[in-house]
Structure formats: structure tokens, C-alpha cells
XYZ file of C-alpha atoms in Angstrom:
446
model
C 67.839 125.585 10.720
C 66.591 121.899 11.151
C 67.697 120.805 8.033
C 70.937 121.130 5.849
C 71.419 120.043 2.176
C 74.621 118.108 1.324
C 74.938 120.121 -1.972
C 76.681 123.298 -1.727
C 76.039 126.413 -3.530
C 79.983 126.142 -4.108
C 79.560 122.814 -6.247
C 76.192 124.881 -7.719
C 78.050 127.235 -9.069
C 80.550 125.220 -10.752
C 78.229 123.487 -12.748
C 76.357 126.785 -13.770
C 79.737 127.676 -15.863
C 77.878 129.803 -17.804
C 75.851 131.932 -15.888
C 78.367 135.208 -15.264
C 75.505 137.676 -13.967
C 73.778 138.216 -10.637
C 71.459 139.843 -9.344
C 72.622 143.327 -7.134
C 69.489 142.879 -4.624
C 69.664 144.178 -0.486
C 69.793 140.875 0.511
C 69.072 142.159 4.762
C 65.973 143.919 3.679
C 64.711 143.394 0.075
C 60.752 144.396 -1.035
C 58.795 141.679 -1.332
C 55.826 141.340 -4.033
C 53.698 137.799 -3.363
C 51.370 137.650 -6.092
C 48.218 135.529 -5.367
C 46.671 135.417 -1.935
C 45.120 131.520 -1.724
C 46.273 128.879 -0.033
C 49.875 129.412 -0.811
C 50.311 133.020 -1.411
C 48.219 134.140 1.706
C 50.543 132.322 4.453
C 53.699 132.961 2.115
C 52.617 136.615 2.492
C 52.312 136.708 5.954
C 55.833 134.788 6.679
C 57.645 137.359 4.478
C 55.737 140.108 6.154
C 57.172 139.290 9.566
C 60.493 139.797 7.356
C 60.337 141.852 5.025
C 58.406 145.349 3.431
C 56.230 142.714 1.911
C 52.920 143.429 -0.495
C 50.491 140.707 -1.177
C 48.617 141.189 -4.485
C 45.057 139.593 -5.533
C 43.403 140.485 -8.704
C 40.684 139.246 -6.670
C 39.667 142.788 -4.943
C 36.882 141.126 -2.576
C 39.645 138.784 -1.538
C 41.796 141.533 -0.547
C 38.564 143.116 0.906
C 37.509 140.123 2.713
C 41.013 139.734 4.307
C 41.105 143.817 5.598
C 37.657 142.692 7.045
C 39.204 140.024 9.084
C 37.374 137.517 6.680
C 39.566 134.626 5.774
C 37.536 131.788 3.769
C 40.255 129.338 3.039
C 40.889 129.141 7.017
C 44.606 128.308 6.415
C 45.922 131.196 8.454
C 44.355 132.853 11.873
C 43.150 135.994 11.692
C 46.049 136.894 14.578
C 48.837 135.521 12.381
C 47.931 138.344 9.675
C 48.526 140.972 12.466
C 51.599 139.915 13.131
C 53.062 140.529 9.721
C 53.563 144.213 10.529
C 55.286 144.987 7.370
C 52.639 143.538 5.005
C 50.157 145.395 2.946
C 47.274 143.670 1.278
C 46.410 144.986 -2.244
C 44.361 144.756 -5.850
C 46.310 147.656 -7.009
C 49.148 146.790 -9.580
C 50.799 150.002 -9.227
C 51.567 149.543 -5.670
C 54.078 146.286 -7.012
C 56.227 148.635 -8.673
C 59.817 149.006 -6.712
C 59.981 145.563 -5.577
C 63.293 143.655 -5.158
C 61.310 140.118 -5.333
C 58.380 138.586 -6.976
C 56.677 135.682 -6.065
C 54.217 134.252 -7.699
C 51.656 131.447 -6.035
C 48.740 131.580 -8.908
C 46.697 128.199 -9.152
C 47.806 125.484 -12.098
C 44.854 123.822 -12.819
C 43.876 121.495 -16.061
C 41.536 121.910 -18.767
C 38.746 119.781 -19.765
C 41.008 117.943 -21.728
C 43.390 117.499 -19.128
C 46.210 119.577 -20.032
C 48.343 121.782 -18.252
C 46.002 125.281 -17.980
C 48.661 127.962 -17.545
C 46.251 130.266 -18.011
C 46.576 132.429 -14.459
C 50.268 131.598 -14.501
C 50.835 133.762 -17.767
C 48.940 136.355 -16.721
C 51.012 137.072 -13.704
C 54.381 136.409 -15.318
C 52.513 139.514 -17.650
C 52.022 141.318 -14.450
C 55.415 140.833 -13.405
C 57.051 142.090 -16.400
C 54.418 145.320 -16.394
C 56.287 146.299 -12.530
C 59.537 144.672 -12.767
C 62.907 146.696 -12.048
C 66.085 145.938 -13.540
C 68.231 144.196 -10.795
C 65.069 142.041 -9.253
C 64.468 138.424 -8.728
C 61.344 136.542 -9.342
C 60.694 133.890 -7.815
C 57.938 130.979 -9.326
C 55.702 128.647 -6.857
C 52.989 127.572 -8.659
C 53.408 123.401 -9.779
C 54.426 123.009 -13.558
C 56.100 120.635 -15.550
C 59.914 120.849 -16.040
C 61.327 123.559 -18.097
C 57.908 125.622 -17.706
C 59.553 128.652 -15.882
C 62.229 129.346 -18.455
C 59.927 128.061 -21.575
C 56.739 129.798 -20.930
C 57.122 132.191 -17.735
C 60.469 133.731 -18.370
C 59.520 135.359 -22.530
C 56.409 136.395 -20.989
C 58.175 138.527 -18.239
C 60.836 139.590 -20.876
C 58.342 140.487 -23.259
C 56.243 142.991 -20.723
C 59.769 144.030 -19.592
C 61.457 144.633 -22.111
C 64.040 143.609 -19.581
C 66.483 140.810 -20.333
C 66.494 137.653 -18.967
C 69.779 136.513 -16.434
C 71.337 139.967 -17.214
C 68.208 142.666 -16.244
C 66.060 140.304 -14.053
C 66.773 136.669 -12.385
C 64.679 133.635 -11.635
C 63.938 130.906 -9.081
C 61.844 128.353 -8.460
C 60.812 126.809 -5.273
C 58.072 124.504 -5.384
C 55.230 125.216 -3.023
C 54.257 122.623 -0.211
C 50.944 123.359 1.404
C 49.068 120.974 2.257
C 45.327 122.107 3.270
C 43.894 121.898 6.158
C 46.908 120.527 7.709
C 47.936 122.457 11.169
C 50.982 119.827 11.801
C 52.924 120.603 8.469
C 52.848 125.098 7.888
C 54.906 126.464 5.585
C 57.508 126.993 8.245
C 57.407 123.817 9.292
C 58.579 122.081 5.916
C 61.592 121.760 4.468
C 61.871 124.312 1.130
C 63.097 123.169 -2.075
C 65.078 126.188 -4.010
C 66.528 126.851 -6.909
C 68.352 129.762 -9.187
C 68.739 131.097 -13.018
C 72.019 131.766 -11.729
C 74.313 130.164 -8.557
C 74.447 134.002 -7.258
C 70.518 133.761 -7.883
C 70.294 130.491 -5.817
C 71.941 131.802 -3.135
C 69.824 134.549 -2.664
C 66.742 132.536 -3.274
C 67.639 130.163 -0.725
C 69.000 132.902 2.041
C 65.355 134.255 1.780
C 63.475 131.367 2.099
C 65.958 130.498 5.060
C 64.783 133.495 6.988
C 60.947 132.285 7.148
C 61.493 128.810 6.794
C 62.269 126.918 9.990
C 62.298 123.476 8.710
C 65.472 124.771 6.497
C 65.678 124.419 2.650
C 67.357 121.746 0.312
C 69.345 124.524 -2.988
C 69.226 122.131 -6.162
C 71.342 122.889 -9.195
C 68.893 124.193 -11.495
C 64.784 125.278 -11.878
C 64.310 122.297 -13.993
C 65.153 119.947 -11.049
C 62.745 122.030 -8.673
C 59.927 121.434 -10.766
C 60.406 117.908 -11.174
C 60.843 117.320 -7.411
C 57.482 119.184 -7.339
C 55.203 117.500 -9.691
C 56.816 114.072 -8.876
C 56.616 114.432 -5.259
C 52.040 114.280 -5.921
C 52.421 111.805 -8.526
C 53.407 109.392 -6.701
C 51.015 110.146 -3.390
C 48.810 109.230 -6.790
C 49.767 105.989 -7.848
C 49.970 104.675 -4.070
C 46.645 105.651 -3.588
C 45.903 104.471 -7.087
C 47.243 100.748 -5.609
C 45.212 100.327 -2.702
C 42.230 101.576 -4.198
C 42.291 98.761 -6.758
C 42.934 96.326 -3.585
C 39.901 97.817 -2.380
C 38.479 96.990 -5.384
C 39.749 93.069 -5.150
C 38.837 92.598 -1.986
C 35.516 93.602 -2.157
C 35.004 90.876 -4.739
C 36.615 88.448 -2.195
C 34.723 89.140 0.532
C 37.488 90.693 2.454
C 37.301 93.775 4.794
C 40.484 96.491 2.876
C 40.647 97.673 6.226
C 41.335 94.504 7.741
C 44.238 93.739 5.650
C 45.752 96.917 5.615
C 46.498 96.959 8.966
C 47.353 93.377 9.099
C 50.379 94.302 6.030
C 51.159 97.743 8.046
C 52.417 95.339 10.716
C 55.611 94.683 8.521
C 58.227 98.036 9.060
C 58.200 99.118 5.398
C 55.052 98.737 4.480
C 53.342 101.941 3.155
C 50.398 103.475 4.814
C 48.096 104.628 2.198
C 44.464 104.105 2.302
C 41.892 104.132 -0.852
C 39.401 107.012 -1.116
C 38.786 109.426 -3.499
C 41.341 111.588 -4.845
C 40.526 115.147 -5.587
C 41.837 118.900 -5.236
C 44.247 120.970 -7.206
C 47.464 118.907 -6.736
C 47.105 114.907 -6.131
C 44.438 114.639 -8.942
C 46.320 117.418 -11.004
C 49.869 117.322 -11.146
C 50.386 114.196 -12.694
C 49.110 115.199 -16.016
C 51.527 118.247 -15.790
C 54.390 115.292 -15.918
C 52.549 113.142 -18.064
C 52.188 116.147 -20.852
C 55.875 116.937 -20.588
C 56.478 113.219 -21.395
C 54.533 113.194 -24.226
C 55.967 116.061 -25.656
C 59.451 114.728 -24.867
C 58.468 111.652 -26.901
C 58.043 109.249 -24.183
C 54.437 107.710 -23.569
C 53.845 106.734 -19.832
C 51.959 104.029 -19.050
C 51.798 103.841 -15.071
C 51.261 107.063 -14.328
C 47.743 107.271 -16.399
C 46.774 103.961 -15.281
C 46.776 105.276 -11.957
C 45.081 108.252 -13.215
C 42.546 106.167 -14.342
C 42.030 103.976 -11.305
C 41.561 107.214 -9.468
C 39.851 109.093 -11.384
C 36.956 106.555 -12.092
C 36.348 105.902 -8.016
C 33.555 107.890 -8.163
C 31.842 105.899 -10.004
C 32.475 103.198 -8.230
C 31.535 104.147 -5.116
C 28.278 105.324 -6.145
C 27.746 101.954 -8.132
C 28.946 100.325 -4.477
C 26.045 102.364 -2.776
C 23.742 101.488 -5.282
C 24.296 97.813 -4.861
C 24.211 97.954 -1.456
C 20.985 99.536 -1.884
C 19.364 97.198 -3.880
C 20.473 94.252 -1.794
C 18.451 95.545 1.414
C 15.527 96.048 -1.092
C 16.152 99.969 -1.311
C 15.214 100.906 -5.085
C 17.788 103.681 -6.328
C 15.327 105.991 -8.615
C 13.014 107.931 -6.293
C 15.209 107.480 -3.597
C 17.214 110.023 -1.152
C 20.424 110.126 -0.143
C 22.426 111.812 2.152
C 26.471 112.985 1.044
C 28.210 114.142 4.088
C 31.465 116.538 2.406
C 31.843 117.664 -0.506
C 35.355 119.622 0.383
C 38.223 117.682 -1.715
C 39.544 116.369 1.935
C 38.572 116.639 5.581
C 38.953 119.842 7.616
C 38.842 122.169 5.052
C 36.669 124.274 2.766
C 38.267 123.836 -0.931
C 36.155 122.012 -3.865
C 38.484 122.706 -6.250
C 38.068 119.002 -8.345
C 36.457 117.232 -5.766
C 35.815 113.695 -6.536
C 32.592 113.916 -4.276
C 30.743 115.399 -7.062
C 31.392 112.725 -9.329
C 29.512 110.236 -6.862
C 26.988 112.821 -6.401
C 26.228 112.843 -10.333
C 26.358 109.411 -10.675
C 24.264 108.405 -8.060
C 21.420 111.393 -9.307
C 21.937 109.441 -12.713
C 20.528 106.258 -11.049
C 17.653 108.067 -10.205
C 18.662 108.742 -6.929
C 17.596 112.978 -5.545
C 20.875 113.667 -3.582
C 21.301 115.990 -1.045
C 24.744 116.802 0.492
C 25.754 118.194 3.626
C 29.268 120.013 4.786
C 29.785 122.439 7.477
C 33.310 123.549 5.778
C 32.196 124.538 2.378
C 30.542 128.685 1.437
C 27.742 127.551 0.058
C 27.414 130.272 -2.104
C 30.500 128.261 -4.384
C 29.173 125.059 -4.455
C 28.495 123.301 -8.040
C 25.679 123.768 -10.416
C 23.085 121.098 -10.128
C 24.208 120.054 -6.663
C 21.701 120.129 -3.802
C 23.277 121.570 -0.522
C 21.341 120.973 2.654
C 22.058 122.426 6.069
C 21.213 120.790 9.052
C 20.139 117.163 7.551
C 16.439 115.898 8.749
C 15.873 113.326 10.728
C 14.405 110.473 9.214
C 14.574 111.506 5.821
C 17.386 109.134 4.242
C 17.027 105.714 2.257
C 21.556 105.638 1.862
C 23.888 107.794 3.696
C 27.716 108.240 2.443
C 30.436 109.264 4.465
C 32.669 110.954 1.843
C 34.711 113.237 3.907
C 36.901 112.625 7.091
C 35.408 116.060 8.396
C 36.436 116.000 12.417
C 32.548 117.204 12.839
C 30.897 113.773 11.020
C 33.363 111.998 13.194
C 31.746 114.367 16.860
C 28.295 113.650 15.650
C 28.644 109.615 16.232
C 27.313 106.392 15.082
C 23.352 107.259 16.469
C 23.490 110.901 15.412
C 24.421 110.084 11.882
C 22.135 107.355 11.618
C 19.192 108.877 12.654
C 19.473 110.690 9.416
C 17.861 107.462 7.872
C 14.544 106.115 7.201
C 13.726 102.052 7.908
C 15.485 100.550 6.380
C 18.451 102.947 5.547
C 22.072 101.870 4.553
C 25.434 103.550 5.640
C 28.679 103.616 3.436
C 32.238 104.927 4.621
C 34.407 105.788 2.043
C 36.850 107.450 4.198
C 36.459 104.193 7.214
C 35.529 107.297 9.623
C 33.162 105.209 11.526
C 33.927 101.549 13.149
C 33.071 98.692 10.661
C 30.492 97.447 12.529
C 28.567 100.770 12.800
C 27.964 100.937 8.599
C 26.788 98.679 6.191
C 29.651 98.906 4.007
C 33.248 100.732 3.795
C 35.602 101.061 0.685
């Protein structure tokens, strides 16, 4: 394996005094359950498939339709790669769970309008679990929480459909997921694996599994509570970082300074951080820190720096439509009546999830100026895109008074300066929030 932890499950177990069972599982050949076939479960699925007797399970059934079809809408896997897992069977049936050794569940974690932890999809399948579960099996828990979620909230549900007990019938783990969309460079193979056991025996099964589709290796902590911090810190603080040079952005466009400019001119210096400010969307930056922040609270300690950041980020919406806006008005462009063209409205570039996209919030708030908005991005289904929003295919020529570059797509980037121009009336103006394009080829950049 490329990578081995310093802890040992030997210095685990001896500060798990207490946990005396373990779980009695075929540890050459278990039967694998993966419940949830997104963007983690599906390539989770497929690894363990290779493996394993391995069923992936959707309550979705036109998911599990789409994928026997050879369609594959999240486009995190290649059709070819699903072949290969000769031992996995796609499925909305329940039923066909039943006699699995391991459970893993990859079910999305949102938040709520209030911007609380929505367990919502997590419970259910902890339900499901408990409804097919087998004295003797392991279950193992993917999907981001706060700390202490797994045995506070996941762990009574599965007892209670069970009726199985917990670290004596069944056994836990938790290893935090790590996909990151629309990345080719980083696959779940590819990236070291956090794990964690109810039990040191537990552990060491947990982490023998994940070492047998997991190239990268895995890093055993001592207990679930630790995984799920790692987790949910690991996105905060991608979130404050970004949080930080978005207000410099912010600052130097008040100066008079190009962000760009100085950016580089800092990243010069060996330990200075490369972030960059955009927008911060999707269903783990933009969420997870509110899963820590909630667990604070209810711990009795009020963060302060983590919200702010929260704040800074999301508010940049707003700001970059008021940026546009300005712009606008400064080349004589009046905002109500006018058109503008969005290119993306995916949450980042190369890939087709809107799950909290920050995109729609300058969208809104530029239609609130008066503004009639049409957006344009070859990644998304169409058929998913938001209530209210406009979605245009190929973009006219001629037709724009504004133009914003909101997603890094590699396509904007292959259709050039001239191409994406020509979208624009006379006079039109051009704003980069992702600095896609050269600085002297648009009007303004964040």
C-alpha cells in the first residue's frame, strides 16, 4: 500500500478496554451491501465489486435503471469500469440486501433551510439496515456528520429495526468518504482512507477491507468519533481559506488592485497557500461546516470563525452580481431590461451536480435588478435545473448586454476569448469569477 499509519491496531485495542466482542465475519470473501449509488456509493460499489459478492442498492429505481442502461448522469465512473466489477449487482429491491456480511452506507447529508444538519436520508437507511441486518455483520457509515452522529443517531435506529444489539449482535465503522467531483487525478483508490471501529476487532476488519480496494492505503484511528471529525474538519477549513481570499478579493477591489496579481506575487513565498476566491457551493465545502458548527453549539461552545467564514462565503453571490451590475452601469449598460449571459451553473467545473450551487444566487440577484438572465452549461440535465431559472442551449450571437464566467468548465475555456465574446451586443461587458480567461480579455475578474 502507499501509505502506512503510525498507529497500530495493537495500541487501538488497548485503549478500547472495554469493547470484549467482535464481529465473526469471512474476512477473504464477505457480502457486500453499498447503500446509495451517487457520487460516493456508485464508484464505492464498483471497487468492492471487483472484490467482493457486492450489491449496490438505490431507492432510486430509475437510477438503478439508468445504470443497467449504460446511463450514468453523474459521469464519475466510465461505463467500462462498471463491467469490470463482475461480482456486482445493481438493485431497488430491499430484499435482495438480506445475507450481507457488510453495509455501507453513502446517502447524501445535506442542510435544511435553517441550516441544520438534515439527517433525513441518513435515518432512513440506518432503518433499512436494521430491516436486512444479520447477527454477526458490520456496518459501515460514509456519509459526513458531526461527531458522535453514528453511535447517537445511526446506531438506535439500526438497533431498533433490528432488534439486534449493538457491539454484541452487529458492529460499526466509520470511514469518512473523500470524493471529490469531477476530479479524474484523486479516485477513490487513489486517496488515502480514513477508518475506524465500534470495536479494535471491528477496526481491523474495517480497515483490511478498505485496504483491498484502496491503493493509496488507509490511516485506522482509535474511535468513530475521531473519523467524523477528521471528516467534517477536513471541508471546513477548504471553507475558511477560501472564505480569506475572497474577502482580499473584496479589499482589493476597493484598492484598485488586480486579486490575481497579488496572489501569485504571495504564492512566490514556499508556504504560502494556494487558494483562490470564487463561489463556494455543493454538498460538502458549503455544507459541512454547519454539521461542526451545530455540534458546537450543542456542546455549549459558540464558534465565531467558522460562521464568519460561512458568511463571507455564503453572501458572494451577491456580490458578484452587485460587481456585474456596477460594472454595468459604469459602461452606461442599464441593469433592468437588460440580458445577461451565465456560463455554469454546476457547483464546480467539469461536472454536472447543482446540488447548492452558489451560481443561482447570482442568477436571482441579478434577475432582482431587473436584469432577464439566461444561463448556459453543457454539463448540467436540464431537465433538474431550478425553478425560475432560464436555461439556454447554444447562446446567440449578439444577444448579450453582461456575460459572467461562473464556472471553470474546460469547454468555456475551448471556446476562447472571440467565441465567448461574440455572445455580446455593443457595448457588452465580461466578468470572470473563476479568472478562466486572461485579464486583459474581460472587463473585470473577482
Amino acid at each position: 500500500m502507499g501509505y502506512t499509519s503510525a498507529i497500530s491496531t495493537r495500541t487501538l485495542r488497548q485503549s478500547m478496554p472495554d469493547a470484549v466482542f467482535a464481529p465473526a465475519l469471512p474476512l477473504d470473501d464477505p457480502t457486500v451491501s453499498v447503500l446509495g449509488l451517487g457520487y460516493v456509493g456508485l464508484p464505492l460499489a464498483i471497487e468492492f465489486g471487483k472484490q467482493f459478492e457486492t450489491r449496490g442498492f438505490d431507492i432510486d429505481a430509475s437510477r438503478v435503471r439508468e445504470l443497467a442502461s449504460g446511463v450514468e448522469r453523474t459521469h464519475e465512473v466510465e461505463l467500462s469500469e462498471i463491467r469490470q466489477a463482475r461480482r456486482l449487482t445493481l438493485t431497488a429491491n430491499l430484499e435482495e440486501l438480506k445475507g450481507s456480511d457488510v453495509f455501507v452506507v453513502a446517502v447524501p447529508t445535506p442542510i435544511d433551510e435553517s441550516k441544520r444538519p438534515d439527517l433525513t436520508a441518513l435515518k432512513a437507511a440506518s432503518r433499512m439496515v436494521g430491516e436486512t441486518l444479520a447477527p454477526g455483520a458490520v456496518v459501515i457509515f460514509e456519509s459526513t456528520v458531526y461527531p458522535g452522529a453514528t453511535e447517537e443517531v445511526c446506531v438506535p435506529l439500526v438497533e431498533a429495526a433490528s432488534g439486534l444489539r449493538f457491539n454484541r449482535d452487529f458492529f460499526v465503522g466509520y470511514s469518512p468518504e473523500r470524493i471529490n467531483p469531477g476530479d479524474k487525478n484523486h479516485r477513490l483508490a487513489d486517496v488515502v482512507k480514513v477508518t475506524s471501529g465500534s470495536t479494535p476487532e471491528t477496526l481491523e476488519f474495517v480497515d483490511s477491507l478498505y485496504r483491498r480496494i484502496v491503493d493509496a492505503g488507509t490511516f485506522p484511528v482509535a474511535n468513530l468519533r475521531t473519523a467524523e471529525a477528521a471528516k467534517v474538519i477536513e471541508n471546513t477549513q477548504r471553507d475558511l481559506n477560501i472564505a480569506l481570499v475572497n474577502e482580499f478579493a473584496m479589499i482589493f477591489d476597493r484598492l484598485g488592485v488586480d486579486t490575481d496579481a497579488v496572489l501569485q506575487a504571495a504564492g512566490t513565498k514556499w508556504n504560502f497557500l494556494p487558494f483562490r476566491p470564487g463561489l463556494v457551493g455543493g454538498h460538502c465545502i458549503g455544507v459541512d461546516p454547519y454539521y461542526l458548527t451545530y455540534k458546537a453549539e450543542e456542546a455549549g461552545h459558540r464558534t465565531e470563525l467558522i460562521l464568519a467564514g460561512r458568511r463571507i462565503n455564503d453572501a458572494m453571490g451577491e456580490y458578484v452580481a452587485g460587481r456585474v451590475v456596477r460594472l454595468m452601469e459604469r459602461r452606461g449598460i442599464t441593469p433592468a431590461g437588460s440580458r445577461v449571459l451565465v456560463l455554469g451553473l454546476a457547483f464546480k467545473e467539469n461536472c454536472p451536480d447543482i446540488r447548492n450551487t452558489k451560481v443561482l444566487d447570482v442568477v436571482t440577484a441579478l434577475q432582482a435588478q431587473g436584469a432577464r438572465v439566461d444561463v448556459h452549461d453543457p454539463w448540467i440535465d436540464t431537465t433538474n435545473a431550478p425553478h425560475g431559472i432560464r436555461i439556454v442551449g447554444e447562446p446567440q450571437t449578439g444577444s448579450y448586454d453582461a456575460i459572467v464566467l461562473a464556472v471553470a468548465h474546460e469547454a468555456f475555456r475551448e471556446l476562447g476569448v472571440q467565441r465567448i465574446r461574440a455572445f455580446g451586443r455593443s457595448p457588452c461587458v465580461v466578468f470572470d469569477v473563476k479568472q478562466l480567461l486572461p485579464a486583459d480579455a474581460v472587463d473585470e475578474r473577482l
